[in-house]
Tab-separated table of C-alpha atoms and ligand atoms in Angstrom:
chain	number	residue	atom	x	y	z
A	1	MET	CA	3.500	12.332	3.719
A	2	ARG	CA	6.897	10.849	4.574
A	3	GLN	CA	10.033	12.918	3.972
A	4	GLN	CA	11.179	12.466	0.353
A	5	ILE	CA	14.916	12.840	-0.144
A	6	ALA	CA	17.392	13.181	-2.983
A	7	ALA	CA	20.835	12.654	-1.465
A	8	ALA	CA	23.931	13.257	-3.561
A	9	ASN	CA	26.899	11.106	-2.604
A	10	TRP	CA	29.986	12.665	-4.163
A	11	LYS	CA	32.284	10.007	-2.677
A	12	MET	CA	35.926	11.000	-3.316
A	13	ASN	CA	35.188	13.071	-6.415
A	14	LEU	CA	35.355	16.725	-7.501
A	15	THR	CA	37.702	19.534	-6.524
A	16	LEU	CA	36.423	22.265	-4.225
A	17	GLN	CA	35.879	24.551	-7.222
A	18	GLN	CA	33.966	21.893	-9.168
A	19	GLY	CA	31.857	21.212	-6.085
A	20	GLU	CA	31.058	24.904	-5.659
A	21	GLU	CA	30.008	25.159	-9.285
A	22	LEU	CA	27.780	22.096	-9.008
A	23	ILE	CA	25.984	23.377	-5.909
A	24	ASP	CA	25.513	26.798	-7.534
A	25	LYS	CA	23.907	25.163	-10.562
A	26	VAL	CA	21.509	23.145	-8.396
A	27	LEU	CA	20.576	26.202	-6.325
A	28	ASN	CA	20.033	28.311	-9.442
A	29	ALA	CA	17.903	25.709	-11.242
A	30	GLY	CA	14.639	27.280	-10.119
A	31	LEU	CA	13.559	24.217	-8.157
A	32	THR	CA	10.746	24.671	-5.676
A	33	LEU	CA	10.925	21.943	-3.078
A	34	LYS	CA	7.631	20.746	-1.637
A	35	GLU	CA	7.319	20.721	2.125
A	36	GLN	CA	8.162	17.007	2.416
A	37	GLN	CA	11.135	17.147	0.022
A	38	SER	CA	14.783	17.501	1.057
A	39	VAL	CA	18.063	17.571	-0.834
A	40	LEU	CA	21.255	16.394	0.848
A	41	PHE	CA	24.795	16.892	-0.394
A	42	ALA	CA	27.063	14.206	1.093
A	43	VAL	CA	30.407	15.787	0.324
A	44	PRO	CA	34.000	15.051	1.384
A	45	PHE	CA	34.815	16.365	4.890
A	46	PRO	CA	36.883	19.388	3.741
A	47	TYR	CA	33.958	20.649	1.636
A	48	LEU	CA	31.353	20.585	4.422
A	49	PRO	CA	31.822	24.239	5.513
A	50	MET	CA	31.668	25.434	1.889
A	51	THR	CA	28.518	23.361	1.312
A	52	ARG	CA	26.844	24.728	4.425
A	53	GLN	CA	27.757	28.246	3.473
A	54	LYS	CA	26.458	27.898	-0.092
A	55	LEU	CA	23.177	26.337	1.063
A	56	GLY	CA	22.899	29.175	3.545
A	57	GLY	CA	20.057	27.627	5.516
A	58	LYS	CA	17.868	27.439	2.395
A	59	PRO	CA	14.849	25.350	3.512
A	60	GLY	CA	15.102	21.715	2.488
A	61	TYR	CA	18.804	21.755	1.540
A	62	PHE	CA	21.405	20.207	3.850
A	63	ALA	CA	25.117	19.432	3.923
A	64	CYS	CA	25.782	15.823	4.890
A	65	ALA	CA	28.946	13.998	5.961
A	66	GLN	CA	29.872	10.726	4.257
A	67	ASN	CA	31.050	9.057	7.452
A	68	CYS	CA	32.251	9.626	11.002
A	69	TYR	CA	34.342	7.572	13.408
A	70	ASP	CA	32.916	5.098	15.899
A	71	LYS	CA	34.732	6.577	18.906
A	72	LYS	CA	33.974	9.770	20.781
A	73	SER	CA	37.448	11.357	20.645
A	74	GLY	CA	41.090	10.559	21.215
A	75	ALA	CA	44.230	9.261	19.509
A	76	TYR	CA	42.712	8.291	16.162
A	77	THR	CA	44.799	10.193	13.651
A	78	GLY	CA	42.940	11.089	10.503
A	79	GLU	CA	39.467	10.344	11.836
A	80	VAL	CA	36.524	12.718	12.288
A	81	SER	CA	34.083	12.452	15.197
A	82	ALA	CA	30.356	13.078	15.304
A	83	GLU	CA	30.999	15.854	17.819
A	84	MET	CA	33.311	17.601	15.335
A	85	LEU	CA	30.592	17.414	12.699
A	86	LYS	CA	28.101	18.882	15.131
A	87	SER	CA	30.539	21.693	15.955
A	88	ILE	CA	30.494	22.812	12.305
A	89	GLY	CA	26.710	22.618	12.075
A	90	ILE	CA	26.265	19.326	10.226
A	91	ALA	CA	22.885	17.666	10.729
A	92	TYR	CA	23.148	14.544	8.517
A	93	ALA	CA	25.729	11.791	7.974
A	94	VAL	CA	25.789	8.786	5.663
A	95	LEU	CA	26.797	5.712	7.668
A	96	GLY	CA	27.638	2.195	6.555
A	97	HIS	CA	27.954	2.802	2.839
A	98	SER	CA	28.879	-0.500	1.188
A	99	GLU	CA	32.239	0.946	0.132
A	100	ARG	CA	33.032	1.597	3.777
A	101	ARG	CA	31.797	-1.834	4.790
A	102	GLU	CA	33.934	-3.441	2.083
A	103	TYR	CA	37.160	-1.383	1.990
A	104	PHE	CA	37.255	-0.240	5.610
A	105	LYS	CA	35.758	-3.374	7.137
A	106	GLU	CA	32.934	-1.605	8.922
A	107	THR	CA	30.735	-4.066	10.788
A	108	ASN	CA	27.133	-3.836	11.902
A	109	GLU	CA	28.418	-3.467	15.462
A	110	MET	CA	30.724	-0.542	14.609
A	111	LEU	CA	27.841	1.066	12.787
A	112	ALA	CA	25.645	0.761	15.871
A	113	SER	CA	28.262	2.871	17.724
A	114	LYS	CA	28.424	5.415	14.924
A	115	ILE	CA	24.630	5.647	14.935
A	116	ASP	CA	24.635	6.286	18.690
A	117	LEU	CA	27.345	8.935	18.466
A	118	CYS	CA	25.560	10.740	15.650
A	119	LEU	CA	22.260	10.725	17.520
A	120	GLU	CA	23.950	11.968	20.707
A	121	ASN	CA	25.211	14.886	18.648
A	122	GLY	CA	21.924	15.689	16.944
A	123	ILE	CA	23.002	14.265	13.576
A	124	ARG	CA	20.503	12.221	11.548
A	125	PRO	CA	22.136	9.100	10.101
A	126	VAL	CA	21.457	7.970	6.544
A	127	PHE	CA	21.980	4.282	7.308
A	128	CYS	CA	23.011	2.224	4.267
A	129	CYS	CA	22.216	-1.441	3.929
A	130	GLY	CA	22.147	-3.868	1.023
A	131	GLU	CA	23.235	-7.261	-0.200
A	132	SER	CA	25.964	-8.470	-2.546
A	133	LEU	CA	25.231	-10.180	-5.856
A	134	HIS	CA	26.147	-13.513	-4.281
A	135	VAL	CA	23.535	-13.061	-1.547
A	136	ARG	CA	20.910	-11.913	-4.066
A	137	GLU	CA	21.592	-14.917	-6.286
A	138	SER	CA	21.204	-17.266	-3.346
A	139	GLY	CA	17.805	-15.687	-2.588
A	140	ASN	CA	18.815	-14.632	0.952
A	141	GLN	CA	18.680	-10.870	0.435
A	142	ASN	CA	15.755	-10.185	2.762
A	143	ARG	CA	17.297	-12.036	5.696
A	144	PHE	CA	20.715	-10.446	5.044
A	145	VAL	CA	19.427	-6.876	5.038
A	146	GLU	CA	17.129	-7.569	7.978
A	147	ILE	CA	20.170	-8.607	10.050
A	148	GLN	CA	21.979	-5.393	9.076
A	149	LEU	CA	19.027	-3.427	10.435
A	150	ARG	CA	18.623	-5.524	13.565
A	151	GLU	CA	22.312	-5.398	14.520
A	152	SER	CA	22.825	-1.683	13.911
A	153	LEU	CA	19.463	-0.104	14.683
A	154	PHE	CA	17.249	-2.238	16.868
A	155	HIS	CA	18.852	-1.195	20.138
A	156	LEU	CA	17.409	2.291	19.552
A	157	THR	CA	14.408	3.683	21.356
A	158	PRO	CA	11.443	4.523	19.099
A	159	GLU	CA	12.249	8.220	19.630
A	160	ASP	CA	15.747	7.709	18.241
A	161	LEU	CA	14.755	5.336	15.463
A	162	LYS	CA	12.469	8.068	14.126
A	163	LYS	CA	15.553	10.151	13.294
A	164	ILE	CA	17.061	7.478	11.023
A	165	ILE	CA	16.867	7.534	7.242
A	166	ILE	CA	17.430	4.112	5.686
A	167	ALA	CA	19.099	3.773	2.282
A	168	TYR	CA	18.690	0.370	0.663
A	169	GLU	CA	21.577	-0.031	-1.752
A	170	PRO	CA	22.056	-3.431	-3.366
A	171	ILE	CA	25.832	-3.631	-3.798
A	172	TRP	CA	25.498	-5.164	-7.260
A	173	ALA	CA	23.743	-1.985	-8.425
A	174	ILE	CA	26.178	0.598	-7.022
A	175	GLY	CA	28.291	2.274	-9.683
A	176	THR	CA	27.628	-0.615	-12.057
A	177	GLY	CA	24.964	0.955	-14.238
A	178	LYS	CA	22.815	-2.052	-13.284
A	179	THR	CA	19.775	-0.720	-11.436
A	180	ALA	CA	17.449	-2.881	-9.368
A	181	THR	CA	14.104	-3.125	-11.089
A	182	THR	CA	11.364	-1.014	-9.609
A	183	ALA	CA	9.747	-4.233	-8.376
A	184	GLN	CA	12.960	-5.419	-6.681
A	185	ALA	CA	13.388	-2.060	-4.940
A	186	GLN	CA	9.735	-1.875	-3.889
A	187	ASP	CA	9.750	-5.476	-2.597
A	188	MET	CA	12.788	-4.883	-0.392
A	189	HIS	CA	11.525	-1.524	0.879
A	190	ALA	CA	8.148	-3.042	1.760
A	191	TYR	CA	9.921	-5.927	3.504
A	192	LEU	CA	12.109	-3.568	5.537
A	193	ARG	CA	9.046	-1.618	6.558
A	194	LEU	CA	7.487	-4.872	7.787
A	195	VAL	CA	10.618	-5.706	9.779
A	196	LEU	CA	10.489	-2.232	11.320
A	197	GLN	CA	6.777	-2.649	11.991
A	198	ASP	CA	7.290	-5.968	13.799
A	199	HIS	CA	9.678	-4.354	16.234
A	200	TYR	CA	8.468	-0.761	16.487
A	201	GLY	CA	4.858	-0.777	15.316
A	202	LYS	CA	3.137	0.322	12.140
A	203	GLU	CA	2.959	4.029	12.804
A	204	LEU	CA	6.696	4.396	13.241
A	205	ALA	CA	7.512	2.048	10.339
A	206	ASP	CA	5.212	4.019	8.060
A	207	SER	CA	6.847	7.294	9.015
A	208	MET	CA	10.428	6.320	8.135
A	209	PRO	CA	12.010	7.399	4.860
A	210	ILE	CA	13.596	4.500	2.968
A	211	LEU	CA	15.738	5.615	0.027
A	212	TYR	CA	16.903	3.484	-2.864
A	213	GLY	CA	20.501	3.679	-4.088
A	214	GLY	CA	22.231	1.944	-6.976
A	215	SER	CA	22.646	3.498	-10.409
A	216	VAL	CA	19.757	5.929	-10.059
A	217	LYS	CA	19.707	8.006	-13.243
A	218	VAL	CA	17.471	10.583	-14.888
A	219	SER	CA	15.920	7.792	-16.953
A	220	ASN	CA	14.845	5.613	-14.007
A	221	ALA	CA	14.440	8.017	-11.061
A	222	HIS	CA	10.813	8.885	-11.662
A	223	GLU	CA	9.684	5.276	-11.912
A	224	LEU	CA	11.705	4.174	-8.877
A	225	PHE	CA	10.530	7.071	-6.726
A	226	SER	CA	6.902	6.476	-7.726
A	227	SER	CA	6.875	3.166	-5.852
A	228	PRO	CA	4.837	3.439	-2.675
A	229	ASP	CA	7.690	2.487	-0.318
A	230	VAL	CA	10.550	4.279	-2.103
A	231	ASP	CA	11.066	7.729	-0.617
A	232	GLY	CA	13.786	9.043	-2.891
A	233	GLY	CA	17.355	8.033	-3.558
A	234	LEU	CA	21.005	8.070	-2.574
A	235	ILE	CA	22.726	8.973	-5.789
A	236	GLY	CA	26.390	8.550	-6.635
A	237	GLY	CA	27.508	8.965	-10.255
A	238	ALA	CA	24.492	10.937	-11.473
A	239	SER	CA	24.846	13.445	-8.637
A	240	LEU	CA	28.176	14.606	-10.065
A	241	VAL	CA	26.425	16.095	-13.105
A	242	ALA	CA	24.359	19.113	-12.026
A	243	GLU	CA	21.794	18.791	-14.819
A	244	ASP	CA	21.195	15.118	-13.985
A	245	PHE	CA	20.932	15.668	-10.257
A	246	ILE	CA	18.480	18.530	-10.836
A	247	GLU	CA	16.247	16.235	-12.906
A	248	ILE	CA	16.482	13.554	-10.235
A	249	ILE	CA	15.366	16.065	-7.591
A	250	ARG	CA	12.422	16.913	-9.868
A	251	SER	CA	11.490	13.198	-9.833
A	252	LEU	CA	10.773	13.151	-6.081
A	253	LYS	CA	7.184	12.616	-4.970
B	301	PEP	C1	26.116	5.458	-4.001
B	301	PEP	O1	27.157	6.066	-4.037
B	301	PEP	O2	25.576	5.240	-2.930
B	301	PEP	C2	25.533	4.995	-5.261
B	301	PEP	C3	24.360	4.444	-5.230
B	301	PEP	O3	26.263	5.189	-6.405
B	301	PEP	P1	25.709	5.099	-7.905
B	301	PEP	O4	24.485	5.967	-7.963
B	301	PEP	O5	26.822	5.624	-8.760
B	301	PEP	O6	25.391	3.669	-8.194
């Protein structure tokens, strides 16, 4: 079975102490992860060492960065490189979140560089893609998301593509309380798998985790994650409430 993932995206929320408390609650919830299940905590950069330390190598639990820069090193004040993340033992990074694409003008091309730098440093990217409401209303969502994949991922060798986790996040569903229907999520995930299959073959396409993100909550997680091509979720708001995130983890296949 494909890897099934519940990834918490804290964004720019929580103090260190609140973050510590939240992770403690999740770790003490008595969850038993199945072999294929993983839980990621995408936390602000300063909290990565704390997160790693708390998770203490517990199988299936990983600290995850929310970003990294698209250059190797140098005079880029305030930025964090993939190599720096590697040097503190980080194995996952969210890349291309729609907030970064929108507010920080990240392009598909920049994301291709970030992907390469992460892979060079042994970090698995959680690559975010997804369309705006305008694109969805014009019916061009499949083509739009396909281009995001092609321009940021399709230069990769099959060996490298295997390390990518895709997160489909329709922008109109992020932080809005408006979730894609299970059918909308499943349709896009199945389409993306076909696009991957066309370029890389069925076996590889079938092996890749594709997460859904956009107002995942306790009330809809189980149904969304039950869809054949939905392999878990990238969760913003609901991951800030330990009890909710715990229930969402319990909803994984
Ligand atoms: C996200 O941060 O990627 C996200 C999907 O947020 P929310 O769950 O709050 O919509």
